[in-house]
mmCIF file of C-alpha atoms and ligand atoms in Angstrom:
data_model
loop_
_atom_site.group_PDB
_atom_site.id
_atom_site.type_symbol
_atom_site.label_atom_id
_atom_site.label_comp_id
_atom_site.label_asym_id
_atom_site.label_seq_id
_atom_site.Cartn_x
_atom_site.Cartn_y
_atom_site.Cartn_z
ATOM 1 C CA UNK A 682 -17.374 -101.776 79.560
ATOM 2 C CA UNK A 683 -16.781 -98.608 78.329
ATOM 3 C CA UNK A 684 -18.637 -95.219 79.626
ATOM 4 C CA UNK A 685 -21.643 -93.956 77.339
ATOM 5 C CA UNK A 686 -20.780 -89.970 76.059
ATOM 6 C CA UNK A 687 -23.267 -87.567 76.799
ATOM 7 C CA UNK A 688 -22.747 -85.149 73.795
ATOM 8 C CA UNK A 689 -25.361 -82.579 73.123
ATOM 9 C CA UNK A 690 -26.834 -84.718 69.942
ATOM 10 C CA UNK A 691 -27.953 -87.482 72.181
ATOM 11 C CA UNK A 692 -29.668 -84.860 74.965
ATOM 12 C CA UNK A 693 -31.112 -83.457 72.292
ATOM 13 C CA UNK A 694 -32.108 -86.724 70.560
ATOM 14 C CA UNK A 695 -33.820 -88.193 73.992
ATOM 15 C CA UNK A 696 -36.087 -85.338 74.607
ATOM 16 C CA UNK A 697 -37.067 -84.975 70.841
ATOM 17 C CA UNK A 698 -38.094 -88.948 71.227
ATOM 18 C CA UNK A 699 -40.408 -88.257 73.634
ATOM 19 C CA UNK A 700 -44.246 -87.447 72.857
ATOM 20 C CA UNK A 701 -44.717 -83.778 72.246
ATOM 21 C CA UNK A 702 -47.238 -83.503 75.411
ATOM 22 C CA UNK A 703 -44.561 -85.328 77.511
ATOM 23 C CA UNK A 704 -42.118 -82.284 76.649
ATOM 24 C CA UNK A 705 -44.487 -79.248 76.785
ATOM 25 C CA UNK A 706 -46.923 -80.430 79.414
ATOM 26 C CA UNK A 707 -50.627 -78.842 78.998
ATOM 27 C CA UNK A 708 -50.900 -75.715 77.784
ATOM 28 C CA UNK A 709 -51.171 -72.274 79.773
ATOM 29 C CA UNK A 710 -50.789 -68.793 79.518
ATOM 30 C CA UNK A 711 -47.371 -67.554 78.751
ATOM 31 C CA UNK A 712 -44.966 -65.893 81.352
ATOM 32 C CA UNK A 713 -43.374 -62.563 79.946
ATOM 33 C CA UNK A 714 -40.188 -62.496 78.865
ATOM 34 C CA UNK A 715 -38.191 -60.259 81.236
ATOM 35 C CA UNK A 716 -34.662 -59.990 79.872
ATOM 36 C CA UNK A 717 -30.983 -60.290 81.537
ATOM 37 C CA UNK A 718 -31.166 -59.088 85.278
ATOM 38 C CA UNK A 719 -29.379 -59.458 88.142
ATOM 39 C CA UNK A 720 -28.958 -57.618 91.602
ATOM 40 C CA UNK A 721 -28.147 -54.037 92.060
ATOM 41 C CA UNK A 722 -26.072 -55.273 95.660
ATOM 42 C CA UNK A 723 -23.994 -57.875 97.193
ATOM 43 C CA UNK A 724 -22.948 -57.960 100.973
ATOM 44 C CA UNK A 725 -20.573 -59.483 102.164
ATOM 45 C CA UNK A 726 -18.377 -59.302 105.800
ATOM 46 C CA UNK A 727 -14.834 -58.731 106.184
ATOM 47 C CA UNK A 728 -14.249 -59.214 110.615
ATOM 48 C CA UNK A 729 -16.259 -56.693 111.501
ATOM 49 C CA UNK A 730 -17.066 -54.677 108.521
ATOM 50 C CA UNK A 731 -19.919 -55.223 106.182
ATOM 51 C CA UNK A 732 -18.842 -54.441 102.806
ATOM 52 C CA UNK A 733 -21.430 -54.173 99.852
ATOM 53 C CA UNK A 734 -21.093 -53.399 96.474
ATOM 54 C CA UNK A 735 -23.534 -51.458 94.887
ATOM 55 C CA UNK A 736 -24.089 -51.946 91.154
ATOM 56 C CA UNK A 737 -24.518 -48.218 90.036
ATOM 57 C CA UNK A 738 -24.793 -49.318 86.197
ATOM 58 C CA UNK A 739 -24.062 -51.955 83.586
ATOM 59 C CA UNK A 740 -24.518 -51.931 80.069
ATOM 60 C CA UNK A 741 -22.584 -53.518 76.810
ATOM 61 C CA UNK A 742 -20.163 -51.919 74.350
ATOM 62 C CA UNK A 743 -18.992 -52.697 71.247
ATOM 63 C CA UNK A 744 -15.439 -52.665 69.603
ATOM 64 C CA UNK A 745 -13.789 -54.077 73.024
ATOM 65 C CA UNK A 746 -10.289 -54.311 71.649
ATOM 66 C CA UNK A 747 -10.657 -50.833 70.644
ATOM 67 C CA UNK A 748 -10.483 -49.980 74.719
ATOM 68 C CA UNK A 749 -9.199 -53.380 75.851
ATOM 69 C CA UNK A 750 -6.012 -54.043 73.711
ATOM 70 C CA UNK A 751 -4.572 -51.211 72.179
ATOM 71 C CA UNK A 752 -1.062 -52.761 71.722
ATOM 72 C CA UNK A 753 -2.250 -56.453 70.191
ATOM 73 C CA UNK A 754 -3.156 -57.659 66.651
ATOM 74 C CA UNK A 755 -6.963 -58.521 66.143
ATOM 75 C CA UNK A 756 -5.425 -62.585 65.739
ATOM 76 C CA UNK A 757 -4.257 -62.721 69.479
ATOM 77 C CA UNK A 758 -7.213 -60.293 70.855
ATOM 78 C CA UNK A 759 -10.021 -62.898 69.003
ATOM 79 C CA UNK A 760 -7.824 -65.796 70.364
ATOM 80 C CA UNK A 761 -7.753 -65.011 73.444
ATOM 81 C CA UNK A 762 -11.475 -64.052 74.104
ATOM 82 C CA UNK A 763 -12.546 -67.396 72.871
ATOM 83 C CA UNK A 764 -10.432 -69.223 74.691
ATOM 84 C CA UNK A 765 -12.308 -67.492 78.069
ATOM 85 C CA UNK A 766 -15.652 -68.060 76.124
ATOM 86 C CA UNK A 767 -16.335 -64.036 75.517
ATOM 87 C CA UNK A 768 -17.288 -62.619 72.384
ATOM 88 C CA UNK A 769 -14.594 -60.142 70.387
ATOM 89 C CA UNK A 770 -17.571 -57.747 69.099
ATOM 90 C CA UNK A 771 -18.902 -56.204 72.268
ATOM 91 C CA UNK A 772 -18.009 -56.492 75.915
ATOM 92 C CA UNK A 773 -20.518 -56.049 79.617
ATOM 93 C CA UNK A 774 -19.466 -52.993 80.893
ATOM 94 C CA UNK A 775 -20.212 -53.053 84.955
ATOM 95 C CA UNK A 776 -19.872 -49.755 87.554
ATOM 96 C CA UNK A 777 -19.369 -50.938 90.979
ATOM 97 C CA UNK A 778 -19.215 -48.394 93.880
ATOM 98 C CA UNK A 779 -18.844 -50.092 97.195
ATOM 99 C CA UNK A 780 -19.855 -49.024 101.101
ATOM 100 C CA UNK A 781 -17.971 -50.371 104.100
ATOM 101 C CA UNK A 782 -20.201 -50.243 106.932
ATOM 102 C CA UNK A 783 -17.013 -49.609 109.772
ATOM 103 C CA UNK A 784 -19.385 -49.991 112.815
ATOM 104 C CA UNK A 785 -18.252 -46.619 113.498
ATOM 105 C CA UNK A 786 -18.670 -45.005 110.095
ATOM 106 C CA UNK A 787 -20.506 -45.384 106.727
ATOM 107 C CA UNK A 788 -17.855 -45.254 104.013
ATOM 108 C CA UNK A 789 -18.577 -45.161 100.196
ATOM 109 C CA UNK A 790 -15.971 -45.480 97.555
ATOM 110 C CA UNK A 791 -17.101 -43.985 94.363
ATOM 111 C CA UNK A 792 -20.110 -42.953 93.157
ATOM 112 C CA UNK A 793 -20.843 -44.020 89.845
ATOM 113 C CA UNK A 794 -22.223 -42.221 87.266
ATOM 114 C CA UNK A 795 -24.862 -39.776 88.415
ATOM 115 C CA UNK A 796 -26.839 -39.508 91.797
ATOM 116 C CA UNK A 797 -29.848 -41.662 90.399
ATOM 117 C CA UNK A 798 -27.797 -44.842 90.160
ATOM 118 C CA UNK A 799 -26.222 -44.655 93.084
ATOM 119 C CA UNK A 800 -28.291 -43.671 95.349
ATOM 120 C CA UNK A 801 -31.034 -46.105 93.942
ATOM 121 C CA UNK A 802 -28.467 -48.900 94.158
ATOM 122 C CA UNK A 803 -27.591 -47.500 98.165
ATOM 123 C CA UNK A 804 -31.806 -47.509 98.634
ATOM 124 C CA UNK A 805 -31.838 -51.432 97.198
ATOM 125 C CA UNK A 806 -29.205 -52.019 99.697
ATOM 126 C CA UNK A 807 -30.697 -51.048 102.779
ATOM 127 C CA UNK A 808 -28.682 -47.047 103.163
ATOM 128 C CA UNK A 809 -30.155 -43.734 102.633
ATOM 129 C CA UNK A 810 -27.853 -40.667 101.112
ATOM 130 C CA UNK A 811 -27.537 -39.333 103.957
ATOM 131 C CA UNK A 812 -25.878 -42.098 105.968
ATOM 132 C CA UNK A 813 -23.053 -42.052 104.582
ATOM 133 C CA UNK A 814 -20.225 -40.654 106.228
ATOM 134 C CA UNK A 815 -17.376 -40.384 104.058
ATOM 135 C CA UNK A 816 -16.980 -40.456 100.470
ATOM 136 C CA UNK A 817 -13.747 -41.739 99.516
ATOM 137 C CA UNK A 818 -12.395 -40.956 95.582
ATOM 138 C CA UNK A 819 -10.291 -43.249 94.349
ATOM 139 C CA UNK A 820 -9.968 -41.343 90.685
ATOM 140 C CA UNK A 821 -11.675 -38.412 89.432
ATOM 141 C CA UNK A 822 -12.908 -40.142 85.606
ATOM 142 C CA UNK A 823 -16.540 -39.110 85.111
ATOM 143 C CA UNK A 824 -17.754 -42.837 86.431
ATOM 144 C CA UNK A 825 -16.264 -42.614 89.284
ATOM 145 C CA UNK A 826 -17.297 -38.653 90.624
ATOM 146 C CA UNK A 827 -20.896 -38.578 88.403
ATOM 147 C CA UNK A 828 -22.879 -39.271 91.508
ATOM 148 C CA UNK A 829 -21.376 -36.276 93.925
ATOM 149 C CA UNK A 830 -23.544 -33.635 92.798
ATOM 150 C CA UNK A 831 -27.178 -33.549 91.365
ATOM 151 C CA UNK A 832 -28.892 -30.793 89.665
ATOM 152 C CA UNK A 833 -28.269 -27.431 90.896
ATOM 153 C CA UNK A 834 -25.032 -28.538 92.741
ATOM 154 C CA UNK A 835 -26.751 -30.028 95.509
ATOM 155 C CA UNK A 836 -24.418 -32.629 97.508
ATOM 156 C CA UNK A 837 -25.977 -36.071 96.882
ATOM 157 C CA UNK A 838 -24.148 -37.091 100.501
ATOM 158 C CA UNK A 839 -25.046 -34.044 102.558
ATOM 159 C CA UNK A 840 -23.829 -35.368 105.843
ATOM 160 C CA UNK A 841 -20.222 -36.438 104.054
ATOM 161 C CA UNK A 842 -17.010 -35.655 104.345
ATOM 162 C CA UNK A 843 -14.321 -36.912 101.228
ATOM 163 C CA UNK A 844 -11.107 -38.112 100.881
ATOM 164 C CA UNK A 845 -9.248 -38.414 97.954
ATOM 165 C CA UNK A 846 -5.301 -38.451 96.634
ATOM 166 C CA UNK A 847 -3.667 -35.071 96.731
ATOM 167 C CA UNK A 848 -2.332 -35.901 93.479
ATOM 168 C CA UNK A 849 -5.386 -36.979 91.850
ATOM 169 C CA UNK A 850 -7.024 -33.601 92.645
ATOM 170 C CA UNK A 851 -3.962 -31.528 91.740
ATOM 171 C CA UNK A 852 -3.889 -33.035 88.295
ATOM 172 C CA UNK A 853 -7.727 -32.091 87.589
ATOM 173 C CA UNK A 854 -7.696 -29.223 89.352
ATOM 174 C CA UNK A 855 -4.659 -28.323 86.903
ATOM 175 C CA UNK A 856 -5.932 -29.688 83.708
ATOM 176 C CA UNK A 857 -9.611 -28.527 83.587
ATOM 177 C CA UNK A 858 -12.519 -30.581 82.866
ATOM 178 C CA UNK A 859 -16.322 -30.059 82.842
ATOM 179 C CA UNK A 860 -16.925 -32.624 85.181
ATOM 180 C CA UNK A 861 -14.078 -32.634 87.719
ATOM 181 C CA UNK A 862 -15.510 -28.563 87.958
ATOM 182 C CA UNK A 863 -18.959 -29.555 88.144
ATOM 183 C CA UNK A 864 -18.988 -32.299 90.297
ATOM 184 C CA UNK A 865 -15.490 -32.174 92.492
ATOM 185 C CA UNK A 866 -14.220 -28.585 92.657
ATOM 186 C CA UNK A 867 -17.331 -27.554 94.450
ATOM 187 C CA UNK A 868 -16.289 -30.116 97.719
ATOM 188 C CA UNK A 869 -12.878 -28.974 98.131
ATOM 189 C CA UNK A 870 -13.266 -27.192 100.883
ATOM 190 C CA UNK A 871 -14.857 -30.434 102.452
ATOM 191 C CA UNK A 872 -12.073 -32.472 101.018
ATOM 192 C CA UNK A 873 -9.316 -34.120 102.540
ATOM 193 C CA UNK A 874 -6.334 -34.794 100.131
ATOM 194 C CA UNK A 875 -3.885 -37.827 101.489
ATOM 195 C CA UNK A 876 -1.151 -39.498 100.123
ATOM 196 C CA UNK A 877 0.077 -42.772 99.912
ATOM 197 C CA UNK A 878 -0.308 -44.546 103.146
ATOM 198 C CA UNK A 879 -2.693 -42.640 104.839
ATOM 199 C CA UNK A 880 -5.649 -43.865 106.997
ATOM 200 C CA UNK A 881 -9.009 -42.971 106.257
ATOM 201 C CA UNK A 882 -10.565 -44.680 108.759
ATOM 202 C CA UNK A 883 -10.278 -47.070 111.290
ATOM 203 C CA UNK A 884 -8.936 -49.942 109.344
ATOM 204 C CA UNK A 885 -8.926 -48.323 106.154
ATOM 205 C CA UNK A 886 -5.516 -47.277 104.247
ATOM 206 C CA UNK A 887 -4.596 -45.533 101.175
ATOM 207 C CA UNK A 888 -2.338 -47.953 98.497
ATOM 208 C CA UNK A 889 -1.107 -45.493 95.699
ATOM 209 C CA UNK A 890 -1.941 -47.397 92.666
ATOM 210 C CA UNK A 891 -1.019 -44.486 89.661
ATOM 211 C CA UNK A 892 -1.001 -44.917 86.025
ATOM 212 C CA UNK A 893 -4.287 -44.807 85.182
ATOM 213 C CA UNK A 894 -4.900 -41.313 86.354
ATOM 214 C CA UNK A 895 -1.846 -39.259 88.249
ATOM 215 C CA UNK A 896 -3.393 -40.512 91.465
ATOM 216 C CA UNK A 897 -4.935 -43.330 91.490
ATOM 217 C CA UNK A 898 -5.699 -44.875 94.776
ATOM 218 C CA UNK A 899 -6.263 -48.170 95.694
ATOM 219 C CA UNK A 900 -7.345 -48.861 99.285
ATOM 220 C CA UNK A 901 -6.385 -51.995 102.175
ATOM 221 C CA UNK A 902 -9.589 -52.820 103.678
ATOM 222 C CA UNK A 903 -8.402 -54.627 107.180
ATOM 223 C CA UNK A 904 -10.697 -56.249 110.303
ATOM 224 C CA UNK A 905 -10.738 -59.020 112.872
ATOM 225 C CA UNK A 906 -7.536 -59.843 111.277
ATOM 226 C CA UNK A 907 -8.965 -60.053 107.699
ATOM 227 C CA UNK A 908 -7.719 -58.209 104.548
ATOM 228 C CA UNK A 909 -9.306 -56.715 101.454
ATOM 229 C CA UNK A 910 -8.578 -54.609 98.828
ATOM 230 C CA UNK A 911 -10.864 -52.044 97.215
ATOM 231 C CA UNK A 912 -8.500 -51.746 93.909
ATOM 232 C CA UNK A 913 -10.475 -49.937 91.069
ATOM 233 C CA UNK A 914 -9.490 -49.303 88.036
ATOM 234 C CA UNK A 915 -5.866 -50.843 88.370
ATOM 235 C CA UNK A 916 -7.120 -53.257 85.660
ATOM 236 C CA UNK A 917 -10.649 -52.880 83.540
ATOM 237 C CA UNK A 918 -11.374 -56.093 82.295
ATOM 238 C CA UNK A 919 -11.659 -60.209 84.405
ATOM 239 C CA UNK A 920 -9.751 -61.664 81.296
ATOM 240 C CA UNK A 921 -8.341 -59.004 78.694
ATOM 241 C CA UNK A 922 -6.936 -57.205 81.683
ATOM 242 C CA UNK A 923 -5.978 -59.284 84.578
ATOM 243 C CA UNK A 924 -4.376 -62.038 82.052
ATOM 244 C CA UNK A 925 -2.265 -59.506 80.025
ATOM 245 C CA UNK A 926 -1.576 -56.573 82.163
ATOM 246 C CA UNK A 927 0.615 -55.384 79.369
ATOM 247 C CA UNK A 928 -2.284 -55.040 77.023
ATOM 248 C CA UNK A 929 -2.870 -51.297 76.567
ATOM 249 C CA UNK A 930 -5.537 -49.783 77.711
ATOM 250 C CA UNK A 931 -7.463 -46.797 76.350
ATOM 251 C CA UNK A 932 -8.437 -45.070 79.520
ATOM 252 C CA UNK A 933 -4.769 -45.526 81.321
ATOM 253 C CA UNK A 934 -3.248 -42.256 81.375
ATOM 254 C CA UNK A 935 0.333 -43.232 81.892
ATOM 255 C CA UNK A 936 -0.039 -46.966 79.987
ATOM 256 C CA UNK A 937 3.506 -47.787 80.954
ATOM 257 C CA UNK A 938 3.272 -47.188 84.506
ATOM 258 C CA UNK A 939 -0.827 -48.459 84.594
ATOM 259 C CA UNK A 940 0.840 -51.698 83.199
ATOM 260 C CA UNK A 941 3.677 -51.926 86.356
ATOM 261 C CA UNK A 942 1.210 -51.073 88.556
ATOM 262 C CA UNK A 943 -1.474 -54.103 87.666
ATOM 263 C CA UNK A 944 1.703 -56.158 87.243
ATOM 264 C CA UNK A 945 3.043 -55.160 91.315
ATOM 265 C CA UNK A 946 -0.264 -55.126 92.647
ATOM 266 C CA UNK A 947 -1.846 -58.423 91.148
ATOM 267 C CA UNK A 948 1.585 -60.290 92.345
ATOM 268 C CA UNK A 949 0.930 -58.755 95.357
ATOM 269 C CA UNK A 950 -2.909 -59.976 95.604
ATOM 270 C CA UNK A 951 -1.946 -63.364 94.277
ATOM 271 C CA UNK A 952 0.865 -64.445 96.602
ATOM 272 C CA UNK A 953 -0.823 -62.774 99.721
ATOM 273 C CA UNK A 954 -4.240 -64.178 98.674
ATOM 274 C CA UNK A 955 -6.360 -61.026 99.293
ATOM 275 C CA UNK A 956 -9.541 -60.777 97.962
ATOM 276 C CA UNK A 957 -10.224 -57.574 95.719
ATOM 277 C CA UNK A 958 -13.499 -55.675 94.645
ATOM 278 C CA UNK A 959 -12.552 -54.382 91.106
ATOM 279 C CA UNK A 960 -14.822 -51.133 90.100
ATOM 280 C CA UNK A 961 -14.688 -53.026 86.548
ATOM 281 C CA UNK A 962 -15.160 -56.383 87.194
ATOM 282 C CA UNK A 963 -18.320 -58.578 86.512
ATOM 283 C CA UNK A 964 -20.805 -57.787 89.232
ATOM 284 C CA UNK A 965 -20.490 -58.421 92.394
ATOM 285 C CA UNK A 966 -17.304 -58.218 91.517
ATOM 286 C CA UNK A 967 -15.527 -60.154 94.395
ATOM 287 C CA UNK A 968 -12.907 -62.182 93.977
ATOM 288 C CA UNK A 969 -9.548 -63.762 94.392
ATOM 289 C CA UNK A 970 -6.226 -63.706 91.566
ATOM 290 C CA UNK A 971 -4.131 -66.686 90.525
ATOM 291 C CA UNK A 972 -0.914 -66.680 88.292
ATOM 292 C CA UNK A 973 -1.101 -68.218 84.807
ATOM 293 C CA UNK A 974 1.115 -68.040 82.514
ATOM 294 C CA UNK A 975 2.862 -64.785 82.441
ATOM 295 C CA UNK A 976 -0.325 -63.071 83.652
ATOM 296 C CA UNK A 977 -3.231 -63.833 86.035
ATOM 297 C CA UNK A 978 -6.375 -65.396 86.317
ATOM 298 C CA UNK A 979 -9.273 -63.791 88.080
ATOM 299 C CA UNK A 980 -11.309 -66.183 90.410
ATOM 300 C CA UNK A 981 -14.834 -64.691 91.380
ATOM 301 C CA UNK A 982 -15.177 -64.911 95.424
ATOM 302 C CA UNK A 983 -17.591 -68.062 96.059
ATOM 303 C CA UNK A 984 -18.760 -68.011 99.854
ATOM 304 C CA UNK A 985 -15.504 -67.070 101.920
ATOM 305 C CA UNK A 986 -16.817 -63.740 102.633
ATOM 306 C CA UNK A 987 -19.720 -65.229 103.684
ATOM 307 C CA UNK A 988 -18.571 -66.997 106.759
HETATM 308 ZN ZN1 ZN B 731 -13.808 -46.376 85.925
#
């Protein structure tokens, strides 16, 4: 006997057969319509860290290719987006700062856009401002420092020291930029500037990961004999991204050496199995990389961190 298909005509078809009253049930007042939401945080534990991320902001953009695939004809950029069911004419941006919870320190990489968003998302999430202990900077792009300073350049952390890539501050410190002067410059003297392989805490260690900016930092997140990596803007986009890291992007700095790095760190993620919290990646932004193909395939963290 063969199987009956369930296509969409005959769901359809079955409910439409029913009696209108069946379907609707009696009437009553209408519920508002409330629009897309999700949460603003997502804990999870790593031995014996807790390690949330904190969604600072999300909103869509159009013209993805335009920031996704710089190097790639509009054929194989439309292709491939339907083929990972995501439109070609605008893309879910996400800003994901994260806070390790060390038992022994408060640690927050990143801080979004401006102090609102963060420090709302921190609030939603159980931490006040001035918990936080250190404030590590993995790049100095305006999503990534916004939140340091509010109006009047008052600290939004007062209690914090910060950490950040020599490099990364030399560059900015060299090149001059509104925001890096506004929001960064002013914290030097509270800053400590590492290098590749440092420790910033107790289980925390600095991963250069450049190419994106001059010093890009990527951090190994180890406890209770569990690993994790807080990896940032290595790669900007789940699909476009992870499963072409040659694709240009717009915001890479150095594009040649942005693409080696996503190529040495995802190989490195995918045969060692390490889960990674992407800055850019679809909230909560926790998850896992496979090889396919000649790229990779991101694989959103289910409930391993939960155990
Ligand atoms: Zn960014």
């Amino acid at each position: 006997m063969s199987r009956p298909t369930l296509t969409r005509r005959a769901i359809l078809g079955s409910a439409a057969a029913l009696p209108l009253a069946a379907v609707t049930g009696p009437a009553r007042a209408a519920a508002p319509m409330l629009g897309a939401a999700t949460t603003r945080f997502n804990r999870v534990t790593l031995g014996d860290f807790e390690v949330t991320t904190l969604l600072a902001a999300t909103m869509p953009r159009p013209e993805p290719q335009s920031i996704f695939g710089l190097n790639v004809s509009a054929e194989e950029f439309a292709q491939v987006s339907a083929a990972n069911n995501i439109p070609t004419d605008q893309a879910q941006f996400f800003f994901t700062p994260t806070v390790i919870n060390t038992g022994a320190e408060l640690v927050l990489f990143d801080t979004g856009l401006n102090p609102e968003a963060i420090t709302g998302a921190l609030a939603s999430a159980g931490y006040t401002p001035d918990q936080v202990d250190v404030v590590v900077i993995t790049h100095m792009h305006g999503d990534h420092i916004g939140g340091l300073m509010g109006e009047g350049a008052a600290a939004t952390f007062p209690n914090a020291r910060y950490v950040t890539a020599s490099a990364e501050y030399d560059h900015w410190a060299a090149a001059g930029n509104e925001g890096f002067d506004a929001k960064m410059r002013p914290l030097a003297e509270k800053t400590e500037m590492i290098g590749d392989g440092a420790s910033v805490a107790s289980g925390i260690t600095a991963m250069s990961a450049a190419g994106h900016t001059p010093g890009h930092t990527a951090y190994m997140i180890e406890s209770g004999g569990k690993s994790l990596v807080i990896a940032a803007d290595f790669a900007n986009h789940y699909v476009w991204s992870l499963g072409y890291p040659d694709w240009e992007v717009k915001f890479d700095m150095d594009k040649a050496q942005a693409a080696a790095t996503r190529r040495k760190v995802l190989g490195m993620l995918a045969a060692d199995k390490i889960p990674f919290i992407g800055y850019h990646m679809p909230f909560p932004a926790v998850g896992y990389i496979e090889t396919r193909g000649d790229g990779f395939q991101y694989v959103p963290a289910s409930y391993q961190l939960m155990l």
